[in-house]
Amino acid sequence: MITDVIDHLAGIAPGSSLDRLRDRRPDAREHAQRGYDALFTPDDEDEVTLVERDAVAAFVTGLHQDLTVARFYADRLAELSPGLLKAVEAEIEAGRATGPYGVYQGALAAESREGPRYRAGDPAALGVRLAAAFEHAHLLVFRPREARAEALRDLRAAGWSETGIVTLSQLVAFLSFQVRVVTGLRLLNQEGVSA
Amino acid sequence: MTGFTTERLGWRPWLAPLAEDELTDAHHEALVDRARAASPYFRLLARDPDVLHARTKTDQDIFYNPDGGLPRAERELAATATSRHNGCVFCASVHARFAGHYSKRPDDVRRLLDEGVDARQDARWRAIIDAAVSLAATPSALGAEHLAALRAAGLDDLAISDLVHAGAFFGWANRLMLSLGEPTQEEQ
């Protein structure tokens, strides 16, 4: 049983110096885990199903190319919906990029940086809701500066409720946080804490 | 939208927030700080109260915990650099004001907004900004060389961990602020 996903993914052992370091920020540690719990074992799945959560998580972490984190979420999806994993892996391949990028309007136009605009490669395999969710997730991961109200209208048209969009956005944004904490703590862990 | 600024901005949601009179005790608990019920951003996030609660408690410990580590000014600097790099004008405005206030170096913060993350800074701020920007990349580009530069600039392990958390948290916050609404010229 994994009690702390960040520890698990960063390779932090109980009683280690990194373990003690994390205890200096006890609320951040506890609530990073509670955020994970709220997103992946929610009280209900009325707005976003468990399969949708795991599929989006596998896609988003696959795009971040941290192999340990990506494997963790791919395994979750494989357990819940083995048939979907292959389709998600193909979308990850198609969606790979280096961000952040995107076009700025107005005063910042000179800082615009072009990059790929992902569209779901096999929307039939994903279904309408998930295809729209993946396109939105890719926007948030790589070019959040380009987010517009129209993108939310696309999600609404694909069947996402307003509350469902909030949860989906939190899911993508939370994973963007979690994978970076894991990256940073793992680096600290690997080089040996000096304090 | 204008460029990056330290002025006070408003923020207008693209989806309907909960109305203040719709908020239950559970919503207020999720908001943590009762005054946040006035904010359309937090009332929108209150549509998923459990995640909002976790988000807020995580945020507060990363930025407000005074027990050692990175000084508040530099946690805010990491938040500002991340927001500048991701393109979140609203988040950058708020945290640039905090960074300038706590560091008493508003001109240096201003240069980060005006000229970008590569603008001239002293060695310690250079190391902090470079680490935050590298961590903000997807995939992350943070490496051992960044940690070495941070140590050379005087950061201990807890300070480096604070920087990682502050930067990573704005990987979370920027994506919500940028995609659920937009900044406005009038403060709300």
mmCIF file of C-alpha atoms in Angstrom, chain A residues 6 21-22 24-32 34-36 38-39 43 53 63-66 97-100 104-108 111 136 139-145 147-150 152 156 161-163 165-167 169-174 176-178 180-185 187-188 191-195, chain B residues 1-4 14-16 44-48 50-55 57-58 61-62 65-70 75 83-89 113-116 135-140 142-144 147-148 151 156-162 164-165 167-176 178-181:
data_model
loop_
_atom_site.group_PDB
_atom_site.id
_atom_site.type_symbol
_atom_site.label_atom_id
_atom_site.label_comp_id
_atom_site.label_asym_id
_atom_site.label_seq_id
_atom_site.Cartn_x
_atom_site.Cartn_y
_atom_site.Cartn_z
ATOM 1 C CA ILE A 6 5.544 11.533 -4.019
ATOM 2 C CA LEU A 21 13.315 17.230 5.058
ATOM 3 C CA ARG A 22 9.748 16.741 3.853
ATOM 4 C CA ARG A 24 9.668 20.348 7.761
ATOM 5 C CA ARG A 25 6.703 21.230 5.526
ATOM 6 C CA PRO A 26 4.119 18.868 7.024
ATOM 7 C CA ASP A 27 1.008 20.508 5.571
ATOM 8 C CA ALA A 28 2.448 20.648 2.072
ATOM 9 C CA ARG A 29 3.393 17.000 2.373
ATOM 10 C CA GLU A 30 0.023 15.884 3.720
ATOM 11 C CA HIS A 31 -2.077 17.921 1.332
ATOM 12 C CA ALA A 32 -0.093 17.064 -1.786
ATOM 13 C CA ARG A 34 -4.725 14.553 -0.178
ATOM 14 C CA GLY A 35 -4.902 16.305 -3.532
ATOM 15 C CA TYR A 36 -3.904 13.053 -5.185
ATOM 16 C CA ALA A 38 -9.242 13.676 -3.991
ATOM 17 C CA LEU A 39 -8.480 13.379 -7.699
ATOM 18 C CA ASP A 43 -16.322 10.565 -3.371
ATOM 19 C CA ARG A 53 -9.042 10.465 -14.574
ATOM 20 C CA LEU A 63 4.004 13.987 -22.019
ATOM 21 C CA HIS A 64 6.283 14.969 -19.122
ATOM 22 C CA GLN A 65 8.596 12.048 -19.978
ATOM 23 C CA ASP A 66 9.496 11.171 -16.398
ATOM 24 C CA ALA A 97 6.829 18.357 -27.468
ATOM 25 C CA THR A 98 9.035 20.716 -25.482
ATOM 26 C CA GLY A 99 7.294 23.535 -23.664
ATOM 27 C CA PRO A 100 6.167 25.984 -22.590
ATOM 28 C CA TYR A 104 1.155 35.911 -27.204
ATOM 29 C CA GLN A 105 -1.235 38.641 -28.237
ATOM 30 C CA GLY A 106 -0.568 42.369 -28.014
ATOM 31 C CA ALA A 107 2.386 43.738 -26.091
ATOM 32 C CA LEU A 108 4.083 40.333 -25.726
ATOM 33 C CA GLU A 111 7.929 36.653 -27.278
ATOM 34 C CA HIS A 136 -7.348 20.472 -23.563
ATOM 35 C CA LEU A 139 -2.962 22.881 -24.327
ATOM 36 C CA LEU A 140 -2.539 23.233 -20.561
ATOM 37 C CA VAL A 141 0.690 21.235 -20.409
ATOM 38 C CA PHE A 142 2.529 22.932 -23.271
ATOM 39 C CA ARG A 143 0.965 26.283 -24.154
ATOM 40 C CA PRO A 144 -1.155 27.452 -21.228
ATOM 41 C CA ARG A 145 -0.582 31.046 -22.358
ATOM 42 C CA ALA A 147 -5.806 29.126 -23.267
ATOM 43 C CA ARG A 148 -9.030 30.874 -24.331
ATOM 44 C CA ALA A 149 -12.700 30.726 -23.400
ATOM 45 C CA GLU A 150 -13.312 28.910 -26.714
ATOM 46 C CA LEU A 152 -13.851 25.537 -22.591
ATOM 47 C CA ARG A 156 -18.789 21.764 -23.093
ATOM 48 C CA SER A 161 -20.068 20.003 -17.348
ATOM 49 C CA GLU A 162 -18.757 23.177 -15.728
ATOM 50 C CA THR A 163 -17.837 21.263 -12.579
ATOM 51 C CA ILE A 165 -14.093 21.083 -16.403
ATOM 52 C CA VAL A 166 -12.900 22.407 -13.030
ATOM 53 C CA THR A 167 -11.940 18.881 -11.941
ATOM 54 C CA SER A 169 -8.277 21.379 -15.052
ATOM 55 C CA GLN A 170 -7.242 20.597 -11.475
ATOM 56 C CA LEU A 171 -6.177 17.116 -12.557
ATOM 57 C CA VAL A 172 -3.852 18.400 -15.288
ATOM 58 C CA ALA A 173 -2.559 21.262 -13.134
ATOM 59 C CA PHE A 174 -2.011 19.069 -10.059
ATOM 60 C CA SER A 176 2.106 19.376 -13.441
ATOM 61 C CA PHE A 177 2.950 20.116 -9.797
ATOM 62 C CA GLN A 178 3.396 16.551 -8.624
ATOM 63 C CA ARG A 180 7.962 18.564 -10.741
ATOM 64 C CA VAL A 181 8.145 17.937 -7.001
ATOM 65 C CA VAL A 182 9.147 14.345 -7.756
ATOM 66 C CA THR A 183 11.803 15.521 -10.228
ATOM 67 C CA GLY A 184 13.297 18.007 -7.776
ATOM 68 C CA LEU A 185 13.223 15.755 -4.715
ATOM 69 C CA LEU A 187 17.583 15.009 -7.746
ATOM 70 C CA LEU A 188 18.203 16.044 -4.143
ATOM 71 C CA GLU A 191 23.077 13.511 -4.812
ATOM 72 C CA GLY A 192 22.720 12.878 -1.076
ATOM 73 C CA VAL A 193 21.428 15.481 1.293
ATOM 74 C CA SER A 194 24.304 17.342 2.888
ATOM 75 C CA ALA A 195 22.517 18.892 5.856
ATOM 76 C CA MET B 1 -3.923 42.016 -22.794
ATOM 77 C CA THR B 2 -1.051 44.293 -21.891
ATOM 78 C CA GLY B 3 2.349 42.913 -20.945
ATOM 79 C CA PHE B 4 3.574 41.864 -17.525
ATOM 80 C CA TRP B 14 -15.015 31.899 -18.101
ATOM 81 C CA LEU B 15 -17.214 29.453 -16.192
ATOM 82 C CA ALA B 16 -19.799 30.301 -13.554
ATOM 83 C CA LEU B 44 -15.112 28.587 -9.193
ATOM 84 C CA LEU B 45 -12.581 26.106 -7.790
ATOM 85 C CA ALA B 46 -15.082 25.408 -4.978
ATOM 86 C CA ARG B 47 -16.993 23.327 -7.550
ATOM 87 C CA ASP B 48 -14.509 20.599 -6.536
ATOM 88 C CA ASP B 50 -11.786 18.512 -1.836
ATOM 89 C CA VAL B 51 -9.191 19.399 -4.455
ATOM 90 C CA LEU B 52 -9.474 23.109 -3.630
ATOM 91 C CA HIS B 53 -8.863 22.389 0.049
ATOM 92 C CA ALA B 54 -5.750 20.332 -0.710
ATOM 93 C CA ARG B 55 -4.526 23.000 -3.139
ATOM 94 C CA LYS B 57 -3.249 23.988 2.315
ATOM 95 C CA THR B 58 -0.354 22.957 0.078
ATOM 96 C CA ASP B 61 2.670 25.743 3.728
ATOM 97 C CA ILE B 62 4.955 26.149 0.718
ATOM 98 C CA ASN B 65 5.923 28.257 6.597
ATOM 99 C CA PRO B 66 8.572 30.353 8.410
ATOM 100 C CA ASP B 67 10.658 27.389 9.680
ATOM 101 C CA GLY B 68 13.966 27.917 7.883
ATOM 102 C CA GLY B 69 14.602 27.140 4.241
ATOM 103 C CA LEU B 70 14.248 29.702 1.496
ATOM 104 C CA ARG B 75 9.909 31.670 -2.672
ATOM 105 C CA SER B 83 4.735 32.625 -13.949
ATOM 106 C CA ARG B 84 6.789 34.887 -16.216
ATOM 107 C CA HIS B 85 8.081 31.870 -18.152
ATOM 108 C CA ASN B 86 4.698 30.152 -18.450
ATOM 109 C CA GLY B 87 3.030 33.408 -19.441
ATOM 110 C CA CYS B 88 0.659 33.972 -16.509
ATOM 111 C CA VAL B 89 0.327 37.759 -16.360
ATOM 112 C CA LEU B 113 8.922 41.161 -15.644
ATOM 113 C CA ASP B 114 9.994 43.744 -18.211
ATOM 114 C CA GLU B 115 12.924 41.971 -19.833
ATOM 115 C CA GLY B 116 12.119 38.372 -19.003
ATOM 116 C CA LEU B 135 11.778 23.134 -13.620
ATOM 117 C CA ALA B 136 8.924 24.898 -15.433
ATOM 118 C CA ALA B 137 9.921 23.313 -18.741
ATOM 119 C CA THR B 138 8.027 20.268 -20.006
ATOM 120 C CA PRO B 139 9.789 17.873 -19.826
ATOM 121 C CA SER B 140 11.628 19.333 -16.820
ATOM 122 C CA LEU B 142 16.253 20.790 -13.916
ATOM 123 C CA GLY B 143 19.599 19.067 -13.432
ATOM 124 C CA ALA B 144 22.506 18.558 -11.048
ATOM 125 C CA LEU B 147 21.546 22.285 -7.702
ATOM 126 C CA ALA B 148 25.289 22.963 -7.717
ATOM 127 C CA ARG B 151 24.459 25.460 -3.292
ATOM 128 C CA ASP B 156 20.848 24.513 1.819
ATOM 129 C CA ASP B 157 18.746 21.426 1.129
ATOM 130 C CA LEU B 158 15.594 22.780 2.731
ATOM 131 C CA ALA B 159 15.946 26.003 0.741
ATOM 132 C CA ILE B 160 16.360 24.017 -2.483
ATOM 133 C CA SER B 161 13.329 21.912 -1.591
ATOM 134 C CA ASP B 162 11.354 25.115 -0.946
ATOM 135 C CA VAL B 164 11.314 23.214 -6.021
ATOM 136 C CA HIS B 165 7.946 23.337 -4.267
ATOM 137 C CA GLY B 167 8.180 26.580 -8.662
ATOM 138 C CA ALA B 168 6.197 23.351 -8.957
ATOM 139 C CA PHE B 169 3.220 24.913 -7.223
ATOM 140 C CA PHE B 170 3.111 27.610 -9.880
ATOM 141 C CA GLY B 171 3.122 24.873 -12.481
ATOM 142 C CA TRP B 172 -0.236 24.081 -10.866
ATOM 143 C CA ALA B 173 -1.526 27.615 -10.218
ATOM 144 C CA ASN B 174 -0.552 29.138 -13.590
ATOM 145 C CA ARG B 175 -2.458 26.457 -15.474
ATOM 146 C CA LEU B 176 -5.657 27.111 -13.537
ATOM 147 C CA LEU B 178 -4.611 30.897 -17.433
ATOM 148 C CA SER B 179 -7.233 28.401 -18.535
ATOM 149 C CA LEU B 180 -10.309 29.131 -16.404
ATOM 150 C CA GLY B 181 -10.507 32.891 -16.936
#
